[in-house]
Amino acid sequence: MHALELFDLSGKIALVTGGSRGLGLEIATGLGEAGATVAITARRANFLASAEAELRSRGITPLVLTCDVTSPEQIADSVAATIAAYGRIDILVNNAGIAWAAPVETMPLDKWRQVMETNATGCFLMTQAVGREMIRAGGGGAIVNTASYVAAMGSPTEIIDAVGYTASKGAVVSMTRDFAVKWARHGIRVNAVAPGYFDTRLSSGVLSQAKERIEAMTPLRRIGRPGELKGAVVFLASPAAAYVTGHILAVDGGMTAL
Ligand code: NDP
């Protein structure tokens, strides 16, 4: 195959959780630009509506589904709706995520649970539901999880004080490797991207307080720019990564290379 054809996702069906804004919307855009048919999910209809408008303005017509990744029932409905619309799912991007900042000494248990439930359990539940369908269809598939650089290192409190978030991303990294090994026999590749800092709703609090420190501790001396994550996800989802599974791809300006 020609090198550029290796990145072509024409004819593929992709489901992106947390696709209504931020990195998930960028990822959905990238997959659509590479030729995939895209379904996006999130909890709130207002964000989904503006994401749909943005995707349409770029020539991508998404299937839009309201789905809370902590709900097995809503996940089952979203998977069923995507398969009803397109017949199968070839690519899953587990990107939905939340964070809660508080000192470890006083981190509220309910916030710890909510973050773990969304970022770790949500990733597990969605992977399980979509993976079952990929196995049933017998055509393999590609799953890409959005982890984070925080899974690879401890964080000073003045940068990010969110131990539940860090732990949840560690779980995503472990799950990525374990699912990759377990489902290789089904032709399902499971990888993750581990972003550094990108300016989104989720990171706005951290960046308003610590952007300069973050830039100083990043070898490339800046945070990620819009458009700098989607290529990594397209790569992992595409035939260009046909022999790549269980990999955690850092997109962090070199933070974890230090
Ligand atoms: P945003 O807050 O902008 O986007 C988060 C997305 O997840 C939204 O679409 C949101 O929609 C959705 N979401 C949140 N909770 C749920 C839920 N329970 N069920 C379904 N969807 C949900 O943040 P980012 O774009 O920054 O984050 C995207 C991913 O990237 C996250 O996993 C985050 O941890 C990760 N990441 C981000 C970094 C950054 O610097 N921005 C760095 C490293 C990793 P809604 O609220 O309507 O449900």
XYZ file of N, CA and C and ligand atoms in Angstrom:
822
model
N 0.835 -1.204 0.000
C 0.000 0.000 0.000
C 0.876 1.263 0.000
N 0.434 2.246 -0.755
C 1.112 3.551 -0.742
C 1.045 4.133 0.669
N 2.062 4.862 1.055
C 2.129 5.366 2.438
C 0.871 6.156 2.818
N 0.379 7.000 1.925
C -0.790 7.801 2.289
C -2.054 6.952 2.406
N -2.137 5.878 1.590
C -3.296 4.974 1.684
C -3.367 4.294 3.047
N -2.209 4.137 3.679
C -2.178 3.475 4.993
C -2.978 4.247 6.048
N -3.176 5.546 5.801
C -3.901 6.381 6.768
C -5.356 6.606 6.361
N -5.762 5.962 5.270
C -7.116 6.173 4.740
C -8.130 5.352 5.541
N -9.132 6.024 6.080
C -10.163 5.332 6.867
C -11.499 5.273 6.125
N -11.471 5.462 4.822
C -12.720 5.418 4.041
C -13.441 4.093 4.275
N -14.743 4.184 4.514
C -15.547 2.980 4.709
C -15.559 2.470 6.136
N -14.750 3.063 6.994
C -14.703 2.622 8.399
C -15.742 3.376 9.236
N -16.247 2.694 10.254
C -17.235 3.290 11.162
C -16.553 3.521 12.516
N -16.564 4.770 12.965
C -15.870 5.121 14.208
C -16.833 5.699 15.229
N -16.681 5.284 16.476
C -17.475 5.821 17.592
C -16.514 6.534 18.546
N -16.794 7.806 18.837
C -15.913 8.601 19.696
C -16.698 9.049 20.919
N -16.284 8.610 22.110
C -16.963 9.078 23.326
C -16.374 10.426 23.733
N -17.227 11.262 24.336
C -16.767 12.611 24.670
C -16.390 13.376 23.419
N -17.168 13.135 22.360
C -16.852 13.761 21.073
C -17.481 15.136 20.893
N -18.049 15.689 21.952
C -18.817 16.927 21.800
C -17.986 18.199 21.929
N -16.754 18.090 22.378
C -15.912 19.297 22.471
C -14.464 18.872 22.704
N -13.588 19.855 22.781
C -12.203 19.601 23.176
C -11.518 18.550 22.311
N -10.759 17.696 22.964
C -9.947 16.725 22.229
C -10.811 15.704 21.493
N -11.957 15.342 22.079
C -12.836 14.367 21.415
C -13.380 14.895 20.107
N -13.733 16.177 20.088
C -14.226 16.787 18.840
C -13.094 16.841 17.813
N -11.891 17.169 18.287
C -10.744 17.179 17.357
C -10.508 15.773 16.783
N -10.614 14.775 17.643
C -10.398 13.388 17.194
C -11.478 12.982 16.189
N -12.733 13.318 16.490
C -13.831 12.989 15.566
C -13.600 13.671 14.221
N -13.135 14.912 14.270
C -12.834 15.645 13.038
C -11.737 14.929 12.255
N -10.688 14.527 12.950
C -9.571 13.853 12.282
C -9.990 12.545 11.638
N -10.784 11.769 12.367
C -11.235 10.483 11.813
C -12.117 10.725 10.587
N -12.987 11.741 10.686
C -13.843 12.091 9.551
C -13.015 12.580 8.362
N -12.025 13.411 8.640
C -11.163 13.904 7.557
C -10.424 12.753 6.866
N -10.113 11.709 7.646
C -9.415 10.545 7.064
C -10.387 9.612 6.342
N -11.679 9.959 6.359
C -12.645 9.211 5.550
C -13.646 8.382 6.323
N -13.475 8.295 7.654
C -14.383 7.454 8.444
C -15.755 8.109 8.586
N -16.768 7.273 8.765
C -18.089 7.728 9.199
C -18.034 7.763 10.719
N -18.491 8.882 11.311
C -18.233 9.094 12.730
C -19.521 9.209 13.535
N -19.564 8.517 14.674
C -20.617 8.723 15.673
C -19.969 9.367 16.892
N -20.605 10.409 17.419
C -20.066 11.059 18.624
C -21.069 10.915 19.768
N -20.530 10.740 20.975
C -21.390 10.629 22.153
C -20.891 11.564 23.248
N -21.811 11.995 24.088
C -21.511 12.753 25.306
C -22.819 12.827 26.090
N -22.774 13.439 27.278
C -24.000 13.514 28.079
C -24.891 14.672 27.659
N -24.274 15.828 27.374
C -25.088 17.036 27.228
C -25.387 17.397 25.785
N -26.702 17.557 25.530
C -27.181 17.789 24.161
C -26.671 19.108 23.594
N -26.497 20.134 24.448
C -26.089 21.428 23.896
C -24.684 21.364 23.301
N -23.765 20.691 23.988
C -22.412 20.550 23.430
C -22.428 19.662 22.181
N -23.257 18.634 22.223
C -23.347 17.740 21.051
C -23.862 18.510 19.828
N -24.834 19.412 20.077
C -25.415 20.158 18.946
C -24.365 21.058 18.308
N -23.545 21.740 19.135
C -22.538 22.599 18.495
C -21.445 21.781 17.840
N -21.125 20.604 18.411
C -20.137 19.733 17.757
C -20.662 19.266 16.406
N -21.942 18.907 16.375
C -22.520 18.447 15.109
C -22.418 19.550 14.055
N -22.750 20.786 14.481
C -22.684 21.906 13.531
C -21.250 22.092 13.040
N -20.284 21.986 13.943
C -18.890 22.185 13.520
C -18.443 21.083 12.552
N -18.805 19.844 12.879
C -18.417 18.742 11.989
C -19.063 18.899 10.612
N -20.351 19.264 10.616
C -21.044 19.446 9.334
C -20.384 20.550 8.514
N -19.925 21.610 9.213
C -19.276 22.712 8.479
C -17.984 22.245 7.823
N -17.441 21.137 8.294
C -16.218 20.570 7.691
C -16.533 19.404 6.754
N -17.813 19.231 6.457
C -18.193 18.192 5.496
C -18.311 16.808 6.107
N -18.401 16.752 7.437
C -18.524 15.457 8.120
C -19.919 15.396 8.740
N -20.682 14.347 8.414
C -22.039 14.230 8.958
C -22.037 13.169 10.047
N -22.051 13.585 11.323
C -21.933 12.584 12.386
C -23.280 12.010 12.810
N -23.233 10.795 13.349
C -24.366 10.285 14.112
C -24.159 10.801 15.534
N -25.186 11.442 16.091
C -25.032 12.089 17.389
C -25.858 11.338 18.428
N -25.199 10.893 19.487
C -25.863 10.054 20.485
C -25.601 10.579 21.891
N -26.669 10.724 22.661
C -26.497 11.104 24.058
C -26.182 9.837 24.848
N -25.066 9.842 25.556
C -24.674 8.636 26.291
C -23.732 8.988 27.432
N -24.088 8.559 28.620
C -23.217 8.677 29.787
C -22.420 7.376 29.888
N -21.097 7.471 29.823
C -20.291 6.242 29.794
C -20.284 5.484 31.126
N -20.879 6.078 32.151
C -20.988 5.334 33.413
C -22.238 4.452 33.431
N -23.063 4.534 32.397
C -24.317 3.781 32.365
C -24.246 2.623 31.366
N -24.215 1.379 31.836
C -24.187 0.248 30.895
C -25.386 0.254 29.952
N -26.545 0.715 30.435
C -27.743 0.734 29.587
C -27.580 1.748 28.450
N -27.091 2.946 28.791
C -26.916 3.971 27.752
C -25.825 3.558 26.763
N -24.802 2.893 27.252
C -23.756 2.384 26.360
C -24.366 1.361 25.386
N -25.146 0.438 25.929
C -25.771 -0.588 25.068
C -26.640 0.081 24.011
N -27.383 1.127 24.406
C -28.245 1.827 23.443
C -27.414 2.500 22.346
N -26.299 3.119 22.738
C -25.461 3.824 21.751
C -24.813 2.857 20.777
N -24.337 1.739 21.305
C -23.711 0.736 20.433
C -24.764 0.189 19.465
N -25.955 -0.109 20.009
C -27.030 -0.641 19.161
C -27.435 0.381 18.097
N -27.509 1.657 18.480
C -27.921 2.691 17.512
C -26.879 2.840 16.402
N -25.601 2.750 16.757
C -24.548 2.886 15.740
C -24.595 1.701 14.780
N -24.789 0.520 15.338
C -24.838 -0.677 14.479
C -26.113 -0.665 13.626
N -27.217 -0.167 14.207
C -28.449 -0.068 13.415
C -28.243 0.891 12.241
N -27.493 1.959 12.474
C -27.290 2.952 11.412
C -26.283 2.485 10.364
N -25.206 1.843 10.800
C -24.086 1.581 9.866
C -23.691 0.109 9.751
N -24.275 -0.755 10.572
C -24.008 -2.191 10.433
C -22.902 -2.747 11.298
N -21.967 -1.906 11.716
C -20.859 -2.397 12.548
C -20.085 -1.215 13.121
N -19.126 -1.501 13.989
C -18.202 -0.466 14.487
C -16.789 -0.991 14.257
N -15.969 -0.214 13.538
C -14.582 -0.631 13.267
C -13.588 0.022 14.214
N -13.935 1.239 14.660
C -12.996 2.033 15.467
C -13.744 2.581 16.675
N -13.183 2.392 17.853
C -13.735 3.006 19.068
C -12.663 3.898 19.676
N -13.039 5.134 19.989
C -12.129 6.014 20.731
C -12.774 6.312 22.084
N -12.162 5.793 23.136
C -12.618 6.060 24.504
C -11.938 7.332 24.981
N -12.663 8.431 24.835
C -12.054 9.737 25.125
C -12.768 10.481 26.256
N -14.011 10.107 26.576
C -14.762 10.829 27.610
C -13.955 10.844 28.908
N -13.900 11.999 29.535
C -13.154 12.066 30.791
C -13.498 13.299 31.592
N -13.298 13.193 32.891
C -13.486 14.327 33.800
C -12.320 14.335 34.794
N -12.198 15.436 35.524
C -11.164 15.520 36.561
C -11.746 16.248 37.763
N -11.186 15.999 38.926
C -11.564 16.755 40.117
C -10.295 17.078 40.893
N -10.080 18.369 41.123
C -8.867 18.781 41.827
C -9.158 19.036 43.303
N -8.359 18.450 44.157
C -8.401 18.693 45.607
C -7.140 18.068 46.188
N -6.641 18.604 47.290
C -5.462 17.977 47.896
C -5.756 16.520 48.243
N -4.761 15.670 48.127
C -4.989 14.248 48.404
C -5.528 14.036 49.820
N -5.092 14.889 50.745
C -5.505 14.706 52.149
C -7.008 14.894 52.322
N -7.607 15.689 51.459
C -9.032 16.017 51.634
C -9.872 15.668 50.403
N -9.311 14.884 49.490
C -10.058 14.515 48.275
C -11.374 13.838 48.678
N -12.523 14.402 48.301
C -13.793 13.771 48.691
C -13.959 12.403 48.006
N -14.422 11.438 48.782
C -14.569 10.080 48.244
C -15.520 10.052 47.053
N -16.589 10.848 47.133
C -17.550 10.794 46.014
C -16.918 11.331 44.721
N -16.001 12.300 44.835
C -15.334 12.833 43.632
C -14.339 11.808 43.085
N -13.599 11.162 43.997
C -12.700 10.069 43.574
C -13.491 9.035 42.783
N -14.649 8.637 43.355
C -15.463 7.589 42.705
C -15.989 8.050 41.358
N -16.439 9.302 41.303
C -17.017 9.817 40.047
C -15.963 9.840 38.933
N -14.756 10.245 39.288
C -13.682 10.292 38.289
C -13.304 8.879 37.850
N -13.150 7.966 38.803
C -12.810 6.586 38.448
C -13.926 5.941 37.611
N -15.153 6.227 37.998
C -16.318 5.655 37.318
C -16.375 6.126 35.855
N -16.090 7.389 35.644
C -16.142 7.931 34.272
C -14.913 7.497 33.464
N -13.734 7.774 33.987
C -12.513 7.609 33.180
C -12.082 6.148 33.066
N -12.199 5.398 34.148
C -11.711 4.008 34.125
C -12.856 3.042 33.831
N -13.905 3.065 34.663
C -15.008 2.122 34.448
C -15.716 2.409 33.127
N -15.873 3.691 32.789
C -16.514 4.048 31.522
C -15.741 3.491 30.331
N -14.421 3.587 30.404
C -13.571 3.041 29.329
C -13.741 1.523 29.254
N -13.753 0.880 30.402
C -13.942 -0.580 30.441
C -15.297 -0.981 29.845
N -16.368 -0.305 30.309
C -17.716 -0.694 29.874
C -17.892 -0.509 28.368
N -17.404 0.614 27.865
C -17.559 0.883 26.431
C -16.709 -0.093 25.617
N -15.501 -0.348 26.079
C -14.631 -1.294 25.374
C -15.266 -2.675 25.341
N -15.819 -3.086 26.471
C -16.471 -4.401 26.555
C -17.646 -4.481 25.571
N -18.481 -3.417 25.570
C -19.684 -3.447 24.728
C -19.342 -3.420 23.244
N -18.409 -2.561 22.855
C -18.037 -2.469 21.434
C -17.198 -3.677 21.036
N -16.298 -4.094 21.922
C -15.440 -5.247 21.620
C -16.251 -6.511 21.351
N -17.308 -6.703 22.127
C -18.189 -7.866 21.886
C -18.721 -7.868 20.463
N -19.129 -6.669 20.007
C -19.669 -6.560 18.639
C -18.570 -6.774 17.610
N -17.376 -6.256 17.883
C -16.257 -6.470 16.941
C -15.951 -7.963 16.849
N -15.954 -8.642 17.979
C -15.657 -10.083 17.995
C -16.752 -10.834 17.232
N -18.012 -10.447 17.497
C -19.131 -11.105 16.822
C -19.046 -10.924 15.297
N -18.672 -9.696 14.878
C -18.597 -9.415 13.438
C -17.406 -10.117 12.785
N -16.371 -10.376 13.566
C -15.236 -11.157 13.068
C -14.262 -10.410 12.172
N -14.405 -9.087 12.082
C -13.529 -8.332 11.180
C -12.432 -7.553 11.873
N -12.204 -7.853 13.148
C -11.182 -7.109 13.890
C -11.664 -5.711 14.232
N -10.729 -4.844 14.570
C -11.102 -3.478 14.922
C -9.923 -2.762 15.550
N -10.126 -1.474 15.779
C -9.087 -0.666 16.431
C -9.721 0.146 17.543
N -9.138 0.063 18.720
C -9.614 0.839 19.863
C -8.474 1.760 20.293
N -8.814 3.034 20.477
C -7.813 4.008 20.924
C -8.362 4.686 22.176
N -7.616 4.617 23.256
C -8.032 5.246 24.502
C -7.278 6.556 24.700
N -7.960 7.540 25.290
C -7.255 8.768 25.655
C -6.790 8.619 27.097
N -5.510 8.354 27.263
C -4.928 8.283 28.607
C -4.450 9.690 28.966
N -3.298 9.824 29.551
C -2.716 11.137 29.865
C -1.274 10.937 30.282
N -0.483 11.975 30.090
C 0.914 11.897 30.553
C 0.969 11.643 32.063
N -0.093 12.041 32.800
C -0.043 11.916 34.270
C 0.063 10.461 34.727
N -0.302 9.524 33.845
C -0.201 8.113 34.223
C 1.253 7.676 34.345
N 2.155 8.454 33.762
C 3.562 8.029 33.702
C 4.419 8.628 34.806
N 3.876 9.567 35.569
C 4.712 10.262 36.548
C 3.857 10.878 37.651
N 4.480 11.169 38.781
C 3.791 11.927 39.820
C 3.749 13.397 39.426
N 2.775 14.117 40.020
C 2.639 15.535 39.661
C 2.793 16.412 40.894
N 3.607 17.456 40.806
C 3.678 18.407 41.919
C 2.300 19.036 42.147
N 1.962 19.297 43.407
C 0.623 19.845 43.707
C 0.379 21.172 43.000
N 1.446 21.956 42.773
C 1.229 23.259 42.139
C 0.955 23.141 40.641
N 1.119 21.937 40.077
C 0.759 21.743 38.663
C -0.629 21.108 38.579
N -0.768 19.910 39.120
C -2.080 19.259 39.084
C -2.262 18.447 40.361
N -3.343 18.758 41.087
C -3.631 18.106 42.365
C -4.926 17.316 42.186
N -4.821 16.157 41.574
C -6.032 15.412 41.189
C -5.707 13.925 41.180
N -5.519 13.368 42.387
C -5.010 11.999 42.472
C -5.970 10.972 41.857
N -7.264 11.222 41.949
C -8.220 10.293 41.338
C -8.075 10.276 39.829
N -7.844 11.443 39.270
C -7.636 11.554 37.813
C -6.378 10.785 37.403
N -5.302 11.002 38.157
C -4.039 10.314 37.850
C -4.233 8.802 37.909
N -4.891 8.351 38.987
C -5.114 6.906 39.152
C -5.986 6.360 38.031
N -6.999 7.136 37.641
C -7.902 6.652 36.576
C -7.155 6.499 35.258
N -6.210 7.396 34.992
C -5.460 7.303 33.734
C -4.444 6.161 33.801
N -3.941 5.877 35.007
C -3.114 4.673 35.166
C -3.913 3.430 34.821
N -5.169 3.414 35.242
C -6.041 2.277 34.928
C -6.262 2.173 33.415
N -6.422 3.317 32.768
C -6.624 3.303 31.306
C -5.390 2.711 30.606
N -4.213 3.098 31.078
C -2.979 2.560 30.475
C -2.905 1.041 30.675
N -3.179 0.571 31.884
C -3.125 -0.879 32.158
C -4.165 -1.630 31.338
N -5.378 -1.053 31.267
C -6.443 -1.692 30.487
C -6.072 -1.776 29.019
N -5.454 -0.711 28.526
C -5.052 -0.688 27.112
C -4.157 -1.882 26.815
N -3.158 -2.086 27.657
C -2.215 -3.195 27.412
C -2.908 -4.548 27.588
N -3.744 -4.669 28.612
C -4.358 -5.969 28.891
C -5.376 -6.352 27.810
N -6.221 -5.382 27.411
C -7.165 -5.666 26.317
C -6.394 -5.997 25.038
N -5.283 -5.291 24.796
C -4.501 -5.529 23.571
C -4.024 -6.973 23.519
N -3.519 -7.454 24.639
C -3.001 -8.828 24.670
C -4.155 -9.828 24.542
N -5.235 -9.567 25.265
C -6.344 -10.524 25.282
C -7.099 -10.600 23.954
N -7.198 -9.460 23.250
C -8.018 -9.440 22.033
C -7.198 -9.474 20.751
N -5.886 -9.630 20.857
C -5.063 -9.736 19.639
C -5.559 -10.906 18.788
N -6.007 -11.975 19.447
C -6.450 -13.158 18.687
C -7.720 -12.884 17.889
N -8.416 -11.806 18.215
C -9.602 -11.420 17.437
C -9.264 -10.348 16.385
N -8.006 -10.003 16.274
C -7.625 -8.949 15.324
C -8.028 -7.561 15.781
N -8.251 -7.429 17.084
C -8.614 -6.105 17.620
C -7.357 -5.502 18.250
N -6.941 -4.364 17.703
C -5.784 -3.660 18.262
C -6.263 -2.639 19.278
N -5.543 -2.532 20.391
C -5.940 -1.591 21.444
C -4.707 -0.765 21.828
N -4.806 0.524 21.599
C -3.699 1.440 21.891
C -4.231 2.663 22.628
N -3.328 3.521 23.050
C -3.757 4.760 23.712
C -2.873 5.913 23.267
N -3.447 7.101 23.310
C -2.631 8.311 23.241
C -2.532 8.851 24.663
N -1.394 9.427 24.968
C -1.189 10.030 26.301
C -0.828 11.497 26.095
N -1.859 12.353 26.043
C -1.563 13.766 25.777
C -0.907 14.443 26.977
N -0.095 15.461 26.646
C 0.307 16.440 27.653
C -0.821 17.453 27.755
N -0.492 18.728 27.933
C -1.548 19.726 28.109
C -2.024 20.319 26.787
N -3.348 20.342 26.642
C -4.024 21.012 25.533
C -5.091 21.907 26.162
N -5.351 23.048 25.553
C -6.289 24.005 26.139
C -7.730 23.587 25.842
N -8.407 23.063 26.850
C -9.802 22.632 26.711
C -10.560 23.035 27.973
N -11.853 22.744 27.989
C -12.668 23.036 29.174
C -12.095 22.311 30.397
N -11.650 21.069 30.196
C -11.148 20.262 31.303
C -9.857 20.832 31.886
N -8.995 21.341 31.034
C -7.670 21.773 31.512
C -7.620 23.260 31.846
N -8.732 23.980 31.657
C -8.666 25.442 31.778
C -8.245 25.888 33.184
N -8.710 25.180 34.219
C -8.345 25.551 35.589
C -6.851 25.406 35.816
N -6.307 24.275 35.410
C -4.873 24.022 35.576
C -4.063 25.042 34.784
N -4.477 25.292 33.537
C -3.687 26.188 32.683
C -3.759 27.631 33.164
N -4.910 28.027 33.752
C -4.989 29.406 34.232
C -4.029 29.622 35.404
N -3.724 28.564 36.133
C -2.832 28.717 37.289
C -1.379 28.368 36.983
N -1.162 27.457 36.055
C 0.185 26.870 35.971
C 0.738 26.765 34.556
N 0.173 27.542 33.616
C 0.614 27.372 32.223
C 2.121 27.625 32.068
N 2.608 28.674 32.719
C 4.040 28.985 32.543
C 4.924 27.888 33.113
N 4.529 27.352 34.263
C 5.323 26.250 34.863
C 5.288 25.028 33.948
N 4.090 24.769 33.403
C 3.949 23.604 32.508
C 4.833 23.781 31.277
N 4.814 24.978 30.713
C 5.651 25.209 29.524
C 7.129 25.060 29.867
N 7.493 25.503 31.058
C 8.901 25.413 31.470
C 9.332 23.958 31.650
N 8.373 23.079 32.087
C 8.759 21.674 32.292
C 8.531 20.817 31.041
N 8.128 21.442 29.949
C 7.902 20.713 28.697
C 9.078 20.969 27.754
N 9.771 19.927 27.312
C 10.924 20.156 26.435
C 10.614 21.041 25.227
N 9.440 20.905 24.610
C 9.120 21.775 23.470
C 8.672 23.173 23.918
N 8.616 23.403 25.240
C 8.380 24.734 25.828
C 7.038 25.364 25.485
N 6.019 24.503 25.237
C 4.676 25.029 24.994
C 3.672 23.916 25.215
N 2.399 24.306 25.372
C 1.346 23.292 25.453
C 0.972 22.862 24.027
N 0.162 21.813 23.930
C -0.248 21.317 22.613
C -1.180 22.306 21.928
N -1.074 22.379 20.621
C -1.926 23.288 19.843
C -3.103 22.527 19.253
N -4.200 23.244 18.956
C -5.325 22.581 18.288
C -4.834 21.869 17.039
N -5.257 20.636 16.879
C -4.872 19.877 15.683
C -3.661 18.987 15.889
N -3.021 19.075 17.062
C -1.793 18.290 17.256
C -2.029 16.913 17.874
N -3.291 16.568 18.155
C -3.556 15.223 18.697
C -4.184 14.297 17.659
N -4.991 14.867 16.772
C -5.806 13.994 15.908
C -4.969 13.077 15.017
N -3.807 13.547 14.570
C -2.975 12.716 13.694
C -2.530 11.436 14.383
N -2.225 11.546 15.675
C -1.780 10.361 16.432
C -2.908 9.342 16.537
N -4.135 9.843 16.726
C -5.277 8.924 16.846
C -5.593 8.292 15.487
N -5.561 9.116 14.434
C -5.794 8.557 13.087
C -4.763 7.465 12.802
N -3.510 7.726 13.126
C -2.457 6.716 12.917
C -2.813 5.409 13.634
N -3.126 5.505 14.928
C -3.380 4.274 15.704
C -4.632 3.545 15.219
N -5.592 4.301 14.664
C -6.838 3.686 14.188
C -6.689 3.090 12.794
N -5.611 3.416 12.110
C -5.515 3.134 10.664
C -4.644 1.921 10.355
N -4.680 1.471 9.090
C -3.789 0.372 8.678
C -2.309 0.713 8.841
N -1.967 2.002 8.952
C -0.556 2.361 9.175
C -0.044 1.762 10.482
N -0.980 1.484 11.407
C -0.607 0.912 12.716
C -1.024 -0.562 12.809
N -1.096 -1.235 11.664
C -1.601 -2.620 11.642
C -0.812 -3.559 12.563
N 0.461 -3.234 12.801
C 1.295 -4.110 13.648
C 1.599 -3.446 14.993
N 0.749 -2.473 15.366
C 0.946 -1.753 16.630
C -0.229 -2.060 17.544
N 0.035 -2.692 18.667
C -1.035 -2.875 19.656
C -0.434 -2.896 21.058
N -1.211 -2.377 22.001
C -0.731 -2.288 23.380
C 0.225 -1.139 23.605
N 0.221 -0.181 22.668
C 1.180 0.927 22.748
C 0.536 2.178 23.345
N 1.318 2.898 24.127
C 0.862 4.175 24.689
C 1.686 5.267 23.998
N 1.035 6.026 23.143
C 1.740 7.024 22.324
C 1.668 8.396 23.002
N 2.798 8.849 23.494
C 2.850 10.161 24.161
C 2.770 11.269 23.123
N 1.860 12.220 23.375
C 1.743 13.410 22.523
C 1.816 14.578 23.499
N 3.013 14.805 24.013
C 3.160 15.643 25.213
C 4.328 16.621 25.153
N 4.811 16.898 23.960
C 5.911 17.857 23.842
C 7.186 17.400 24.529
N 7.240 16.108 24.849
C 8.450 15.557 25.470
C 8.414 15.482 26.980
N 7.262 15.828 27.588
C 7.203 15.847 29.067
C 7.659 14.535 29.687
N 7.213 13.425 29.126
C 7.540 12.137 29.752
C 8.864 11.578 29.246
N 9.543 12.332 28.383
C 10.875 11.897 27.944
C 11.948 12.378 28.917
N 11.578 13.287 29.803
C 12.559 13.861 30.741
C 13.112 12.808 31.692
P -13.471 18.376 27.796
O -14.027 18.626 29.150
O -13.384 19.481 26.842
O -14.261 17.170 27.094
C -14.667 16.043 27.805
C -15.684 15.286 26.967
O -16.088 14.109 27.701
C -16.942 16.083 26.694
O -17.442 15.718 25.426
C -17.884 15.605 27.787
O -19.229 15.847 27.446
C -17.503 14.130 27.839
N -17.876 13.439 29.075
C -17.516 13.759 30.335
N -18.076 12.880 31.191
C -18.796 11.992 30.455
C -19.595 10.874 30.766
N -19.802 10.475 32.018
N -20.181 10.213 29.739
C -19.992 10.600 28.469
N -19.245 11.654 28.112
C -18.657 12.353 29.105
O -12.020 17.763 28.069
P -10.824 17.314 27.108
O -11.191 17.416 25.695
O -9.616 17.997 27.595
O -10.685 15.789 27.545
C -10.846 14.709 26.655
C -10.004 13.563 27.164
O -8.632 13.943 27.071
C -10.247 13.198 28.617
O -10.200 11.798 28.771
C -9.077 13.836 29.338
O -8.774 13.191 30.536
C -8.001 13.657 28.299
N -6.821 14.524 28.449
C -6.939 15.873 28.320
C -5.815 16.671 28.440
C -5.870 18.154 28.272
O -4.861 18.824 28.539
N -6.974 18.746 27.861
C -4.501 16.089 28.748
C -4.498 14.660 28.847
C -5.627 13.915 28.702
P -20.411 15.988 28.564
O -19.810 16.764 29.691
O -21.538 16.635 27.871
O -20.722 14.575 28.932
